[in-house]
Short mmCIF file of C-alpha atoms in Angstrom, two decimals:
data_model
loop_
_atom_site.label_atom_id
_atom_site.label_comp_id
_atom_site.label_asym_id
_atom_site.label_seq_id
_atom_site.Cartn_x
_atom_site.Cartn_y
_atom_site.Cartn_z
CA MET A 12 0.00 -0.52 0.15
CA SER A 13 2.35 2.78 -1.19
CA SER A 14 -0.20 5.32 -1.67
CA SER A 15 -2.67 6.47 0.26
CA SER A 16 -4.98 8.48 -0.78
CA VAL A 17 -6.63 5.43 -2.34
CA LEU A 18 -8.37 5.40 0.91
CA PHE A 19 -10.67 8.47 0.94
CA ASP A 20 -11.69 10.78 -1.86
CA ALA A 21 -9.34 13.40 -3.46
CA PRO A 22 -8.62 16.06 -0.81
CA GLY A 23 -10.64 18.99 -2.13
CA PRO A 24 -9.91 22.79 -1.97
CA LYS A 25 -10.98 23.47 1.59
CA ALA A 26 -9.23 19.71 3.23
CA ARG A 27 -6.67 20.81 1.60
CA ARG A 28 -6.30 24.28 3.18
CA ALA A 29 -7.31 22.33 6.86
CA SER A 30 -4.08 19.57 6.19
CA LEU A 31 -1.45 23.28 5.40
CA ILE A 32 -2.98 24.85 8.39
CA SER A 33 -2.28 22.22 10.58
CA SER A 34 0.69 21.46 9.57
CA ILE A 35 2.17 24.87 9.45
CA VAL A 36 0.84 25.29 13.20
CA ALA A 37 2.65 21.84 13.94
CA GLY A 38 5.75 22.78 12.49
CA VAL A 39 5.46 26.16 14.37
CA LEU A 40 4.86 23.57 17.75
CA ILE A 41 8.00 21.88 17.36
CA ILE A 42 10.39 24.60 16.01
CA ALA A 43 8.78 25.82 19.38
CA GLY A 44 9.65 23.33 21.48
CA LEU A 45 13.09 22.72 20.39
CA GLY A 46 13.88 26.10 20.44
CA TRP A 47 12.52 26.48 24.85
CA ILE A 48 15.18 23.13 24.61
CA ALA A 49 18.31 25.46 23.70
CA LEU A 50 17.67 28.34 25.06
CA THR A 51 17.16 26.69 29.15
CA LEU A 52 20.39 24.81 27.37
CA ALA A 53 21.92 28.52 26.73
CA ALA A 54 20.41 30.29 29.69
CA PRO A 55 23.07 30.85 32.60
CA ARG A 56 22.45 28.43 35.95
CA GLU A 57 22.80 29.21 39.67
CA SER A 58 24.33 26.30 41.26
CA GLY A 59 25.16 26.51 44.99
CA GLY A 60 26.02 30.57 44.97
CA ILE A 61 27.82 30.69 41.49
CA THR A 62 26.47 31.78 37.80
CA LEU A 63 27.59 28.89 35.65
CA PRO A 64 27.67 30.24 31.64
CA GLY A 65 24.90 28.21 29.44
CA TYR A 66 25.75 25.19 27.05
CA PHE A 67 26.42 26.89 24.09
CA ASP A 68 28.61 29.60 25.95
CA PRO A 69 32.20 30.38 23.83
CA SER A 70 33.81 29.17 26.66
CA ARG A 71 32.48 25.21 26.93
CA TRP A 72 33.65 25.10 23.28
CA ASP A 73 36.70 27.24 23.19
CA ILE A 74 38.82 23.69 23.38
CA PHE A 75 37.72 22.81 19.52
CA ALA A 76 39.56 25.85 18.26
CA ASP A 77 42.62 23.55 19.50
CA PRO A 78 43.79 21.59 16.65
CA GLN A 79 45.43 19.16 18.80
CA VAL A 80 42.04 18.18 20.66
CA TRP A 81 40.16 16.68 16.92
CA SER A 82 43.95 15.40 15.44
CA PHE A 83 43.50 13.41 19.26
CA ILE A 84 39.25 12.75 18.08
CA ILE A 85 40.34 11.67 15.04
CA PHE A 86 43.97 9.35 15.66
CA GLN A 87 42.26 8.20 18.83
CA GLY A 88 38.76 7.76 18.84
CA VAL A 89 37.77 7.54 15.61
CA TRP A 90 40.26 5.34 14.57
CA GLY A 91 39.69 3.47 17.51
CA THR A 92 36.55 3.02 16.50
CA LEU A 93 37.00 2.82 12.41
CA SER A 94 40.08 -0.12 13.37
CA ALA A 95 37.83 -1.96 15.14
CA ALA A 96 34.45 -2.21 13.20
CA LEU A 97 36.78 -2.67 10.03
CA THR A 98 38.90 -5.93 11.14
CA ALA A 99 35.40 -6.94 12.47
CA SER A 100 33.38 -6.56 9.10
CA VAL A 101 35.83 -8.47 7.67
CA LEU A 102 36.53 -11.44 10.60
CA ALA A 103 32.53 -11.56 10.38
CA ILE A 104 31.79 -12.04 6.80
CA VAL A 105 34.06 -14.68 6.51
CA LEU A 106 32.78 -16.04 9.67
CA GLY A 107 29.13 -15.64 8.17
CA VAL A 108 30.39 -17.43 5.07
CA ILE A 109 31.61 -20.25 6.95
CA LEU A 110 28.39 -20.81 9.21
CA SER A 111 26.40 -20.31 6.10
CA LEU A 112 27.77 -23.26 4.10
CA LEU A 113 28.02 -25.42 7.22
CA ARG A 114 24.69 -24.55 8.36
CA SER A 115 23.07 -25.68 4.88
CA SER A 116 25.46 -28.97 4.69
CA GLU A 117 23.42 -32.13 3.63
CA ILE A 118 25.11 -33.87 6.61
CA ALA A 119 22.81 -33.77 9.45
CA TRP A 120 25.52 -34.54 11.95
CA ILE A 121 27.12 -30.98 10.78
CA ARG A 122 23.99 -29.07 10.24
CA ILE A 123 22.40 -29.53 13.72
CA PRO A 124 25.03 -28.56 15.68
CA VAL A 125 25.78 -25.52 13.89
CA ALA A 126 21.80 -24.17 13.99
CA ILE A 127 21.89 -25.03 17.20
CA VAL A 128 25.19 -22.79 17.87
CA LEU A 129 23.89 -19.97 16.18
CA GLU A 130 20.37 -19.78 17.76
CA PHE A 131 22.94 -19.60 20.87
CA PHE A 132 24.80 -16.75 19.55
CA ARG A 133 22.14 -14.71 17.97
CA GLY A 134 19.88 -15.08 21.61
CA MET A 135 22.38 -13.16 23.82
CA PRO A 136 23.63 -9.58 23.91
CA VAL A 137 26.79 -8.69 21.80
CA LEU A 138 28.14 -6.87 26.03
CA LEU A 139 27.92 -10.43 27.80
CA MET A 140 30.07 -11.54 24.71
CA MET A 141 32.09 -8.95 25.03
CA LEU A 142 32.74 -9.57 28.89
CA PHE A 143 32.99 -13.43 28.56
CA ILE A 144 35.70 -12.75 26.55
CA LEU A 145 37.67 -10.06 27.77
CA LEU A 146 37.11 -12.87 31.20
CA VAL A 147 37.97 -15.73 30.15
CA PHE A 148 40.09 -15.65 27.40
CA SER A 149 41.99 -12.40 29.05
CA THR A 150 42.38 -10.95 25.17
CA GLY A 151 42.68 -7.40 26.16
CA SER A 152 39.76 -5.62 25.07
CA PHE A 153 40.63 -4.87 21.61
CA TRP A 154 40.07 -8.76 20.44
CA ALA A 155 37.31 -8.70 23.04
CA VAL A 156 35.00 -6.02 21.10
CA VAL A 157 36.39 -7.65 17.75
CA SER A 158 35.54 -11.24 18.61
CA ALA A 159 32.73 -10.77 20.19
CA LEU A 160 31.42 -8.74 17.22
CA THR A 161 32.31 -10.83 14.93
CA VAL A 162 30.88 -14.05 16.68
CA TYR A 163 27.46 -12.15 16.50
CA ASN A 164 27.62 -10.71 13.36
CA GLY A 165 29.14 -13.85 11.77
CA ALA A 166 25.78 -15.34 13.03
CA LEU A 167 23.69 -13.14 11.41
CA ILE A 168 25.56 -12.85 8.36
CA GLY A 169 25.50 -16.96 8.36
CA GLU A 170 21.69 -16.62 8.87
CA ALA A 171 20.94 -14.43 5.96
CA LEU A 172 23.27 -16.04 3.60
CA ARG A 173 21.45 -19.58 4.44
CA ALA A 174 18.26 -18.08 3.77
CA GLY A 175 19.77 -16.61 0.87
CA LEU A 176 21.11 -20.10 -0.79
CA ALA A 177 17.65 -21.10 0.69
CA ALA A 178 15.47 -19.34 -1.70
CA LEU A 179 17.61 -19.60 -4.78
CA PRO A 180 15.39 -21.73 -7.35
CA ARG A 181 16.27 -25.77 -7.08
CA GLY A 182 17.01 -26.09 -11.09
CA GLN A 183 20.67 -23.54 -9.73
CA ARG A 184 21.25 -26.46 -7.56
CA GLU A 185 20.42 -29.21 -10.31
CA ALA A 186 22.21 -27.46 -13.37
CA GLY A 187 25.44 -27.90 -11.77
CA LEU A 188 25.22 -30.69 -10.63
CA SER A 189 24.06 -32.23 -13.71
CA LEU A 190 27.10 -30.57 -15.23
CA GLY A 191 29.24 -32.72 -13.54
CA MET A 192 30.15 -30.64 -11.01
CA ARG A 193 30.51 -31.91 -6.92
CA PRO A 194 27.86 -30.57 -4.61
CA LEU A 195 30.50 -28.66 -2.65
CA GLN A 196 31.56 -26.98 -6.44
CA SER A 197 28.00 -26.18 -7.21
CA LYS A 198 27.70 -25.01 -4.11
CA MET A 199 30.48 -22.42 -4.74
CA LEU A 200 30.23 -21.84 -8.41
CA VAL A 201 26.22 -22.05 -9.01
CA GLU A 202 24.72 -20.72 -6.04
CA PHE A 203 26.91 -18.60 -3.74
CA PRO A 204 27.90 -15.88 -5.69
CA GLN A 205 23.77 -15.39 -6.37
CA ALA A 206 23.07 -15.96 -2.38
CA PHE A 207 25.88 -13.08 -1.57
CA ARG A 208 24.37 -11.03 -4.29
CA GLN A 209 21.30 -11.15 -3.45
CA MET A 210 21.69 -10.61 0.70
CA LEU A 211 24.13 -8.11 -0.04
CA PRO A 212 22.18 -5.45 1.50
CA ILE A 213 21.85 -6.95 4.60
CA ILE A 214 24.96 -7.87 5.06
CA VAL A 215 25.87 -4.13 4.50
CA ALA A 216 22.91 -3.02 6.98
CA GLN A 217 24.44 -5.67 9.40
CA LEU A 218 27.53 -3.41 9.18
CA VAL A 219 26.12 -0.98 10.18
CA VAL A 220 25.01 -2.22 13.29
CA LEU A 221 28.49 -3.85 13.92
CA LEU A 222 29.70 -0.42 13.64
CA LYS A 223 27.18 1.12 16.06
CA ASP A 224 27.58 -1.65 18.51
CA THR A 225 31.11 -0.71 18.82
CA SER A 226 30.79 1.72 20.72
CA LEU A 227 29.93 -1.04 24.02
CA GLY A 228 33.58 -1.45 24.23
CA TYR A 229 33.09 2.23 26.12
CA ILE A 230 31.87 -0.69 29.09
CA VAL A 231 34.77 -2.85 28.64
CA GLY A 232 37.16 -1.05 28.81
CA TYR A 233 38.03 -0.16 24.85
CA ALA A 234 39.44 3.33 24.05
CA GLU A 235 36.90 4.00 21.27
CA LEU A 236 35.20 7.28 20.24
CA LEU A 237 33.22 7.37 23.18
CA ARG A 238 35.68 6.66 25.70
CA VAL A 239 38.28 9.13 24.51
CA ASN A 240 36.19 12.01 24.00
CA MET A 241 34.09 11.92 27.49
CA ASN A 242 36.98 10.29 29.56
CA ASN A 243 39.76 10.71 28.37
CA LEU A 244 38.86 14.69 27.09
CA ALA A 245 36.81 15.26 30.02
CA SER A 246 38.92 14.68 32.31
CA PHE A 247 41.91 16.62 31.28
CA TYR A 248 40.66 19.21 29.87
CA GLY A 249 37.64 19.15 32.95
CA ASN A 250 34.09 18.64 33.38
CA ARG A 251 32.73 22.37 32.05
CA TYR A 252 33.35 20.78 28.24
CA LEU A 253 31.46 17.45 28.76
CA PHE A 254 27.99 18.39 27.03
CA SER A 255 30.28 19.72 24.29
CA LEU A 256 31.98 16.85 23.65
CA PHE A 257 28.89 14.50 24.20
CA VAL A 258 27.60 16.46 21.44
CA VAL A 259 31.08 15.86 19.28
CA THR A 260 30.85 12.97 19.83
CA LEU A 261 27.13 12.35 19.05
CA VAL A 262 28.05 14.06 15.49
CA LEU A 263 30.90 12.17 14.77
CA TYR A 264 29.13 8.23 15.11
CA LEU A 265 25.81 10.15 13.72
CA ILE A 266 28.06 10.70 10.63
CA MET A 267 30.07 7.29 10.59
CA ASN A 268 26.59 6.05 11.32
CA LEU A 269 24.54 8.55 8.60
CA SER A 270 26.76 7.65 5.40
CA LEU A 271 26.65 3.92 5.99
CA SER A 272 23.18 3.50 6.42
CA TRP A 273 22.48 5.44 2.68
CA PHE A 274 25.18 3.52 1.19
CA ALA A 275 23.17 0.58 2.00
CA ARG A 276 19.91 1.62 1.27
CA TRP A 277 21.91 3.29 -2.04
CA LEU A 278 23.00 -0.33 -2.44
CA SER A 279 19.20 -2.02 -2.12
CA ARG A 280 17.78 0.16 -4.61
CA ARG A 281 19.90 -0.65 -7.05
CA THR A 282 20.00 -4.42 -6.42
CA ALA A 283 15.91 -4.50 -6.17
CA SER A 284 16.00 -2.68 -9.35
CA ARG A 285 18.17 -4.97 -11.14
CA SER A 286 17.09 -8.52 -10.43
CA SER A 287 13.31 -7.16 -10.46
CA GLY A 288 12.92 -8.12 -14.02
CA LYS A 289 14.72 -11.69 -14.19
CA ALA A 290 12.66 -12.78 -10.33
CA LEU A 291 12.33 -16.71 -11.37
CA PRO A 292 8.60 -18.31 -9.67
CA PRO A 293 9.50 -20.55 -6.68
CA ASP A 294 9.06 -24.19 -6.73
CA ASP A 295 7.57 -24.75 -3.97
CA ALA A 296 4.93 -23.03 -1.20
CA THR A 297 7.96 -22.90 1.61
CA GLN A 298 10.02 -22.09 -0.87
CA ALA A 299 7.92 -19.50 -1.54
CA ILE A 300 7.75 -18.32 1.87
CA LEU A 301 11.69 -18.00 1.99
CA VAL A 302 12.35 -15.96 -0.68
CA ALA A 303 8.99 -13.77 -0.34
CA GLN A 304 11.14 -13.13 3.58
CA ALA A 305 14.25 -12.52 1.97
CA SER A 306 13.10 -10.05 -0.10
CA ALA A 307 11.23 -8.47 2.20
CA ALA A 308 14.61 -8.57 4.71
CA ALA A 309 16.96 -7.15 1.55
CA LYS A 310 14.65 -3.83 1.80
CA GLN A 311 14.19 -2.94 5.40
CA PRO A 312 17.51 -2.73 7.27
CA PRO A 313 17.78 -5.13 10.32
CA GLN A 314 17.99 -3.43 14.08
CA PHE A 315 20.18 -4.59 16.59
CA MET B 29 28.50 -25.07 38.94
CA ASP B 30 28.24 -24.10 42.80
CA ALA B 31 28.95 -20.73 42.62
CA VAL B 32 26.07 -20.54 40.93
CA ILE B 33 23.40 -21.97 42.84
CA GLU B 34 24.74 -20.21 45.85
CA ASN B 35 24.64 -16.34 43.71
CA LEU B 36 21.10 -17.41 42.82
CA PRO B 37 19.38 -15.08 44.55
CA THR B 38 21.80 -12.37 43.04
CA TYR B 39 20.75 -13.82 39.51
CA TRP B 40 17.35 -13.42 40.46
CA ARG B 41 17.47 -9.75 41.42
CA GLY B 42 19.54 -9.08 38.45
CA PHE B 43 16.82 -11.13 36.29
CA SER B 44 13.71 -9.30 37.51
CA MET B 45 15.46 -6.11 37.11
CA THR B 46 15.79 -6.95 33.40
CA LEU B 47 12.62 -8.12 33.40
CA LEU B 48 11.18 -5.02 34.32
CA LEU B 49 13.24 -2.48 32.01
CA LEU B 50 12.04 -5.29 29.21
CA GLY B 51 8.64 -4.45 30.20
CA VAL B 52 8.14 -0.61 31.05
CA SER B 53 10.64 0.29 28.37
CA GLY B 54 8.56 -1.74 25.52
CA VAL B 55 5.40 -0.98 26.67
CA SER B 56 6.86 2.87 26.51
CA ALA B 57 8.20 1.96 22.99
CA LEU B 58 4.88 0.06 21.55
CA VAL B 59 3.19 3.48 22.60
CA LEU B 60 5.91 5.88 21.51
CA GLY B 61 6.12 3.89 18.20
CA THR B 62 3.16 4.08 17.44
CA VAL B 63 2.66 7.99 17.83
CA ILE B 64 5.93 7.85 15.50
CA ALA B 65 4.09 6.08 12.79
CA SER B 66 1.42 7.31 12.93
CA MET B 67 2.78 10.91 12.33
CA ARG B 68 4.93 9.21 9.54
CA ILE B 69 1.16 8.39 7.36
CA SER B 70 -0.30 11.22 8.23
CA PRO B 71 -1.22 13.72 5.66
CA VAL B 72 0.32 17.23 7.75
CA ALA B 73 3.36 17.37 6.03
CA SER B 74 5.66 19.45 9.27
CA LEU B 75 4.62 15.74 11.83
CA ARG B 76 6.06 14.00 8.70
CA GLY B 77 9.20 15.31 8.19
CA PHE B 78 9.37 15.37 11.63
CA ALA B 79 8.97 11.48 12.34
CA THR B 80 11.28 10.99 9.79
CA VAL B 81 14.19 12.88 10.66
CA TYR B 82 13.55 11.08 14.42
CA THR B 83 13.52 7.85 12.67
CA GLU B 84 17.02 8.58 10.65
CA LEU B 85 18.87 9.90 13.43
CA VAL B 86 17.59 7.68 16.90
CA ARG B 87 18.41 4.54 14.37
CA ASN B 88 21.96 5.73 13.72
CA THR B 89 22.53 6.80 16.96
CA PRO B 90 24.31 4.01 19.26
CA LEU B 91 22.12 2.93 22.52
CA THR B 92 25.88 3.52 24.43
CA LEU B 93 25.08 7.05 23.28
CA VAL B 94 21.84 7.33 24.01
CA LEU B 95 22.23 5.29 27.96
CA PHE B 96 25.07 7.43 28.40
CA PHE B 97 23.06 10.86 27.98
CA THR B 98 19.84 9.57 30.34
CA ALA B 99 22.96 8.21 32.58
CA ILE B 100 25.21 11.00 32.40
CA ILE B 101 24.83 13.60 30.94
CA LEU B 102 21.46 14.50 31.87
CA PRO B 103 22.09 14.14 35.84
CA TYR B 104 25.34 16.20 34.67
CA LEU B 105 22.13 18.97 33.08
CA GLY B 106 20.41 18.86 35.74
CA SER B 107 18.16 16.09 36.06
CA ARG B 108 17.40 13.23 39.25
CA LEU B 109 16.33 10.52 37.81
CA ASP B 110 16.41 7.56 39.44
CA TYR B 111 19.33 5.50 36.94
CA SER B 112 16.67 2.82 36.40
CA VAL B 113 14.27 5.12 35.40
CA ALA B 114 17.01 6.87 33.13
CA ALA B 115 17.39 3.93 31.36
CA MET B 116 14.18 2.80 31.16
CA ILE B 117 13.53 6.51 29.17
CA GLY B 118 17.06 5.86 27.03
CA LEU B 119 15.51 2.17 26.04
CA SER B 120 12.60 3.09 25.02
CA VAL B 121 13.60 6.48 22.69
CA TYR B 122 15.92 4.04 21.29
CA THR B 123 13.54 0.94 20.25
CA SER B 124 10.26 3.63 19.34
CA PRO B 125 12.38 4.11 15.74
CA PHE B 126 11.67 0.58 15.49
CA VAL B 127 8.79 -0.55 16.24
CA ALA B 128 7.11 3.01 14.01
CA GLU B 129 9.28 1.25 11.29
CA ALA B 130 7.55 -2.37 11.84
CA LEU B 131 4.21 -0.63 12.18
CA ARG B 132 4.73 1.27 9.07
CA SER B 133 6.30 -1.70 6.73
CA GLY B 134 3.24 -3.72 7.98
CA ILE B 135 0.97 -1.53 6.25
CA ASN B 136 3.03 -1.05 3.69
CA GLY B 137 3.15 -4.07 2.90
CA VAL B 138 -0.58 -4.65 2.55
CA PRO B 139 -1.05 -4.16 -1.70
CA VAL B 140 -2.90 -1.11 -2.80
CA GLY B 141 -4.98 -3.43 -4.54
CA GLN B 142 -6.95 -4.95 -1.63
CA ALA B 143 -7.25 -1.00 -0.86
CA GLU B 144 -8.54 -0.58 -4.38
CA ALA B 145 -10.69 -3.41 -4.11
CA ALA B 146 -12.31 -2.58 -0.54
CA ARG B 147 -13.06 1.01 -2.44
CA SER B 148 -14.75 0.15 -4.99
CA VAL B 149 -17.25 -2.26 -3.40
CA GLY B 150 -18.21 1.18 -1.62
CA LEU B 151 -16.81 0.70 1.34
CA GLY B 152 -15.85 4.03 2.94
CA PHE B 153 -12.32 5.04 4.91
CA GLY B 154 -13.12 3.45 8.14
CA GLN B 155 -14.50 0.54 6.42
CA THR B 156 -11.05 0.15 4.39
CA VAL B 157 -8.80 0.82 6.80
CA GLY B 158 -10.61 -1.41 9.86
CA LEU B 159 -11.87 -4.67 7.76
CA VAL B 160 -9.70 -4.87 4.96
CA VAL B 161 -6.16 -2.99 5.77
CA LEU B 162 -5.55 -2.98 8.94
CA PRO B 163 -6.16 -7.10 9.75
CA GLN B 164 -3.76 -8.10 6.75
CA ALA B 165 -0.76 -5.17 8.60
CA PHE B 166 -1.13 -6.55 11.55
CA ARG B 167 -0.37 -10.50 10.70
CA MET B 168 2.59 -8.87 8.71
CA THR B 169 3.45 -6.52 11.98
CA ILE B 170 3.33 -9.11 14.88
CA PRO B 171 5.96 -10.84 14.20
CA PRO B 172 8.80 -8.38 13.14
CA LEU B 173 7.99 -6.56 16.48
CA ILE B 174 8.39 -9.82 18.40
CA ASN B 175 12.13 -9.52 16.80
CA VAL B 176 12.35 -5.73 17.75
CA PHE B 177 11.25 -7.15 21.55
CA ILE B 178 13.62 -10.02 21.12
CA ALA B 179 16.79 -7.30 20.75
CA LEU B 180 15.24 -5.18 23.53
CA THR B 181 15.74 -7.90 25.79
CA LYS B 182 19.62 -8.24 24.87
CA ASN B 183 19.76 -3.98 24.84
CA THR B 184 18.62 -3.99 28.27
CA SER B 185 22.29 -5.99 29.00
CA VAL B 186 23.75 -2.14 28.11
CA ALA B 187 21.89 -0.65 30.87
CA GLY B 188 24.63 -3.14 32.84
CA GLY B 189 26.96 -0.80 31.55
CA PHE B 190 25.39 2.42 32.93
CA PHE B 191 24.37 2.45 37.01
CA VAL B 192 21.40 -0.78 36.77
CA PHE B 193 21.79 -3.55 38.83
CA GLU B 194 20.05 -5.75 35.60
CA LEU B 195 21.46 -9.42 34.32
CA PHE B 196 24.29 -8.19 33.54
CA ALA B 197 25.83 -6.27 35.79
CA ALA B 198 25.02 -8.65 38.30
CA GLY B 199 26.97 -11.32 36.16
CA ARG B 200 29.84 -8.63 35.71
CA GLN B 201 29.94 -8.56 39.86
CA LEU B 202 29.36 -12.49 40.38
CA ALA B 203 32.63 -12.67 37.99
CA ASN B 204 34.66 -10.60 40.11
CA ALA B 205 33.56 -12.00 42.99
CA ASN B 206 34.54 -15.35 41.81
CA GLY B 207 37.59 -16.14 39.57
CA ASP B 208 37.59 -19.25 39.92
CA ALA B 209 34.17 -19.95 37.62
CA VAL B 210 34.08 -16.96 35.79
CA ILE B 211 33.03 -19.20 33.18
CA ALA B 212 29.65 -21.28 34.79
CA ILE B 213 28.95 -17.38 36.14
CA LEU B 214 28.83 -15.74 32.38
CA LEU B 215 27.15 -19.28 31.31
CA GLY B 216 24.34 -18.90 33.44
CA VAL B 217 23.97 -15.09 32.66
CA ALA B 218 23.83 -16.05 29.32
CA THR B 219 21.01 -19.54 29.56
CA LEU B 220 18.60 -16.02 31.45
CA TYR B 221 18.77 -14.18 28.20
CA LEU B 222 17.85 -17.31 26.20
CA VAL B 223 15.09 -18.11 28.65
CA ILE B 224 13.73 -14.94 27.26
CA THR B 225 14.92 -14.65 23.98
CA VAL B 226 14.56 -18.48 22.48
CA PRO B 227 11.24 -18.35 23.04
CA LEU B 228 10.27 -15.44 21.47
CA GLY B 229 12.33 -16.30 18.24
CA VAL B 230 10.12 -19.42 18.07
CA ILE B 231 6.87 -17.87 18.06
CA ALA B 232 7.70 -15.08 16.15
CA SER B 233 8.83 -17.77 13.84
CA GLN B 234 5.73 -19.76 14.23
CA LEU B 235 4.02 -17.35 13.23
CA GLU B 236 5.25 -15.85 10.44
CA ARG B 237 5.32 -19.54 9.13
CA LYS B 238 1.16 -19.29 10.17
CA TRP B 239 0.48 -16.42 8.86
CA VAL B 240 1.91 -15.90 5.95
CA VAL B 241 -0.50 -14.63 3.19
CA GLN B 242 0.22 -16.19 0.03
CA ARG B 243 -0.12 -13.59 -3.10
#
């Protein structure tokens, strides 16, 4: 149901005017609310006899004129976040590929244990996994963060790839086998490339989640953007800058995440428009469900 | 194993806090998400714009930052909320855009033909929405919503890093106190999380199978 205009008759001049007026009123209310928050933050505050400057006062922001602060934020904080995210992404995709192949194996005593392990990892908080790896394997915080993110996101990517493999028309495998390929060959050369391409938007969307989750490193003591800004810089320059440092951290995180999500969305539109022309009819009902699930999942990014 | 059995009361304290966080923030995220979703499909352009920007920004903010804001920056700005209340607010705000998206994609998933058919047999707006569109949208919304709640269950663990004594915090404390039984203790915590998430996942996939509409 892409257009809601089907639900009611086309609005006449009166309804259009009403809608415009309510739009302006709501817009003014929203702007007033945001303005109130900004003014409250900007107003100087009394605290125990001393007047503190407002939160937009230059004295709370002057450290950001210093290029050294920025180089510290970029080279310690942003780099800490990105290096963990990059390492974990590469490893998670590799792990996901392996898990999806094992999970769709024809040998039951490989398939079933892998399915149980996948279920176990998917149902557990990443943070708990980080703590577990940190305490049990005493790897140091970088590898605790990276390996927990790898295992968790690898399990999710593996599940997505498996759905992609299962959603392929059965004829693909049959064609591969009838050409004399061994089952593994047919899987790697014929089915897997198709499944991977189909599922690429989901995988990239999962990498957005991974990037967001690197911030959990803050809790297990890994020096990523949040920890570098809020612990190291705030304790060096003093609590006065706590709010401004938080705003800068938030903006940097939003820039990184939004650009990756837009890339994911662009990729999913591109894949959708390419594959829409040559959709093959699925063989049976369960497969129809899988195809529907896979294509629905490809259209919206996952959330955790 | 003994360490787990000896510390069952601590586990229980953490687990009940996790359940409380899950319940309260689940319900308020549902309410907030419904409001955002209806703003997003409303005919009022400015509400639509606000809801879109809100969804996009909140969805791309890490939960750690949201909880950092409610637990550390808000008190710094002068609020006097209890840490568990602050965590509930943070979790509800963080979860609400995901709820809104699940609702919206359910409504968008009903083909236009359904509404067109209802309109062409003479049903009005209320009848079209109430009798034709929403019953179908409902089926497609419940499984994704359950998945959102599974994610919320796992996300409550982040509150443990911000002064709320829930399951993760309980596990961390017990692991520090019983250095010789870390594996057993943390596996106990994991089991309690799985007790919530696995049944929810089974229900979601079963409903999805049962309710799938062949088109």
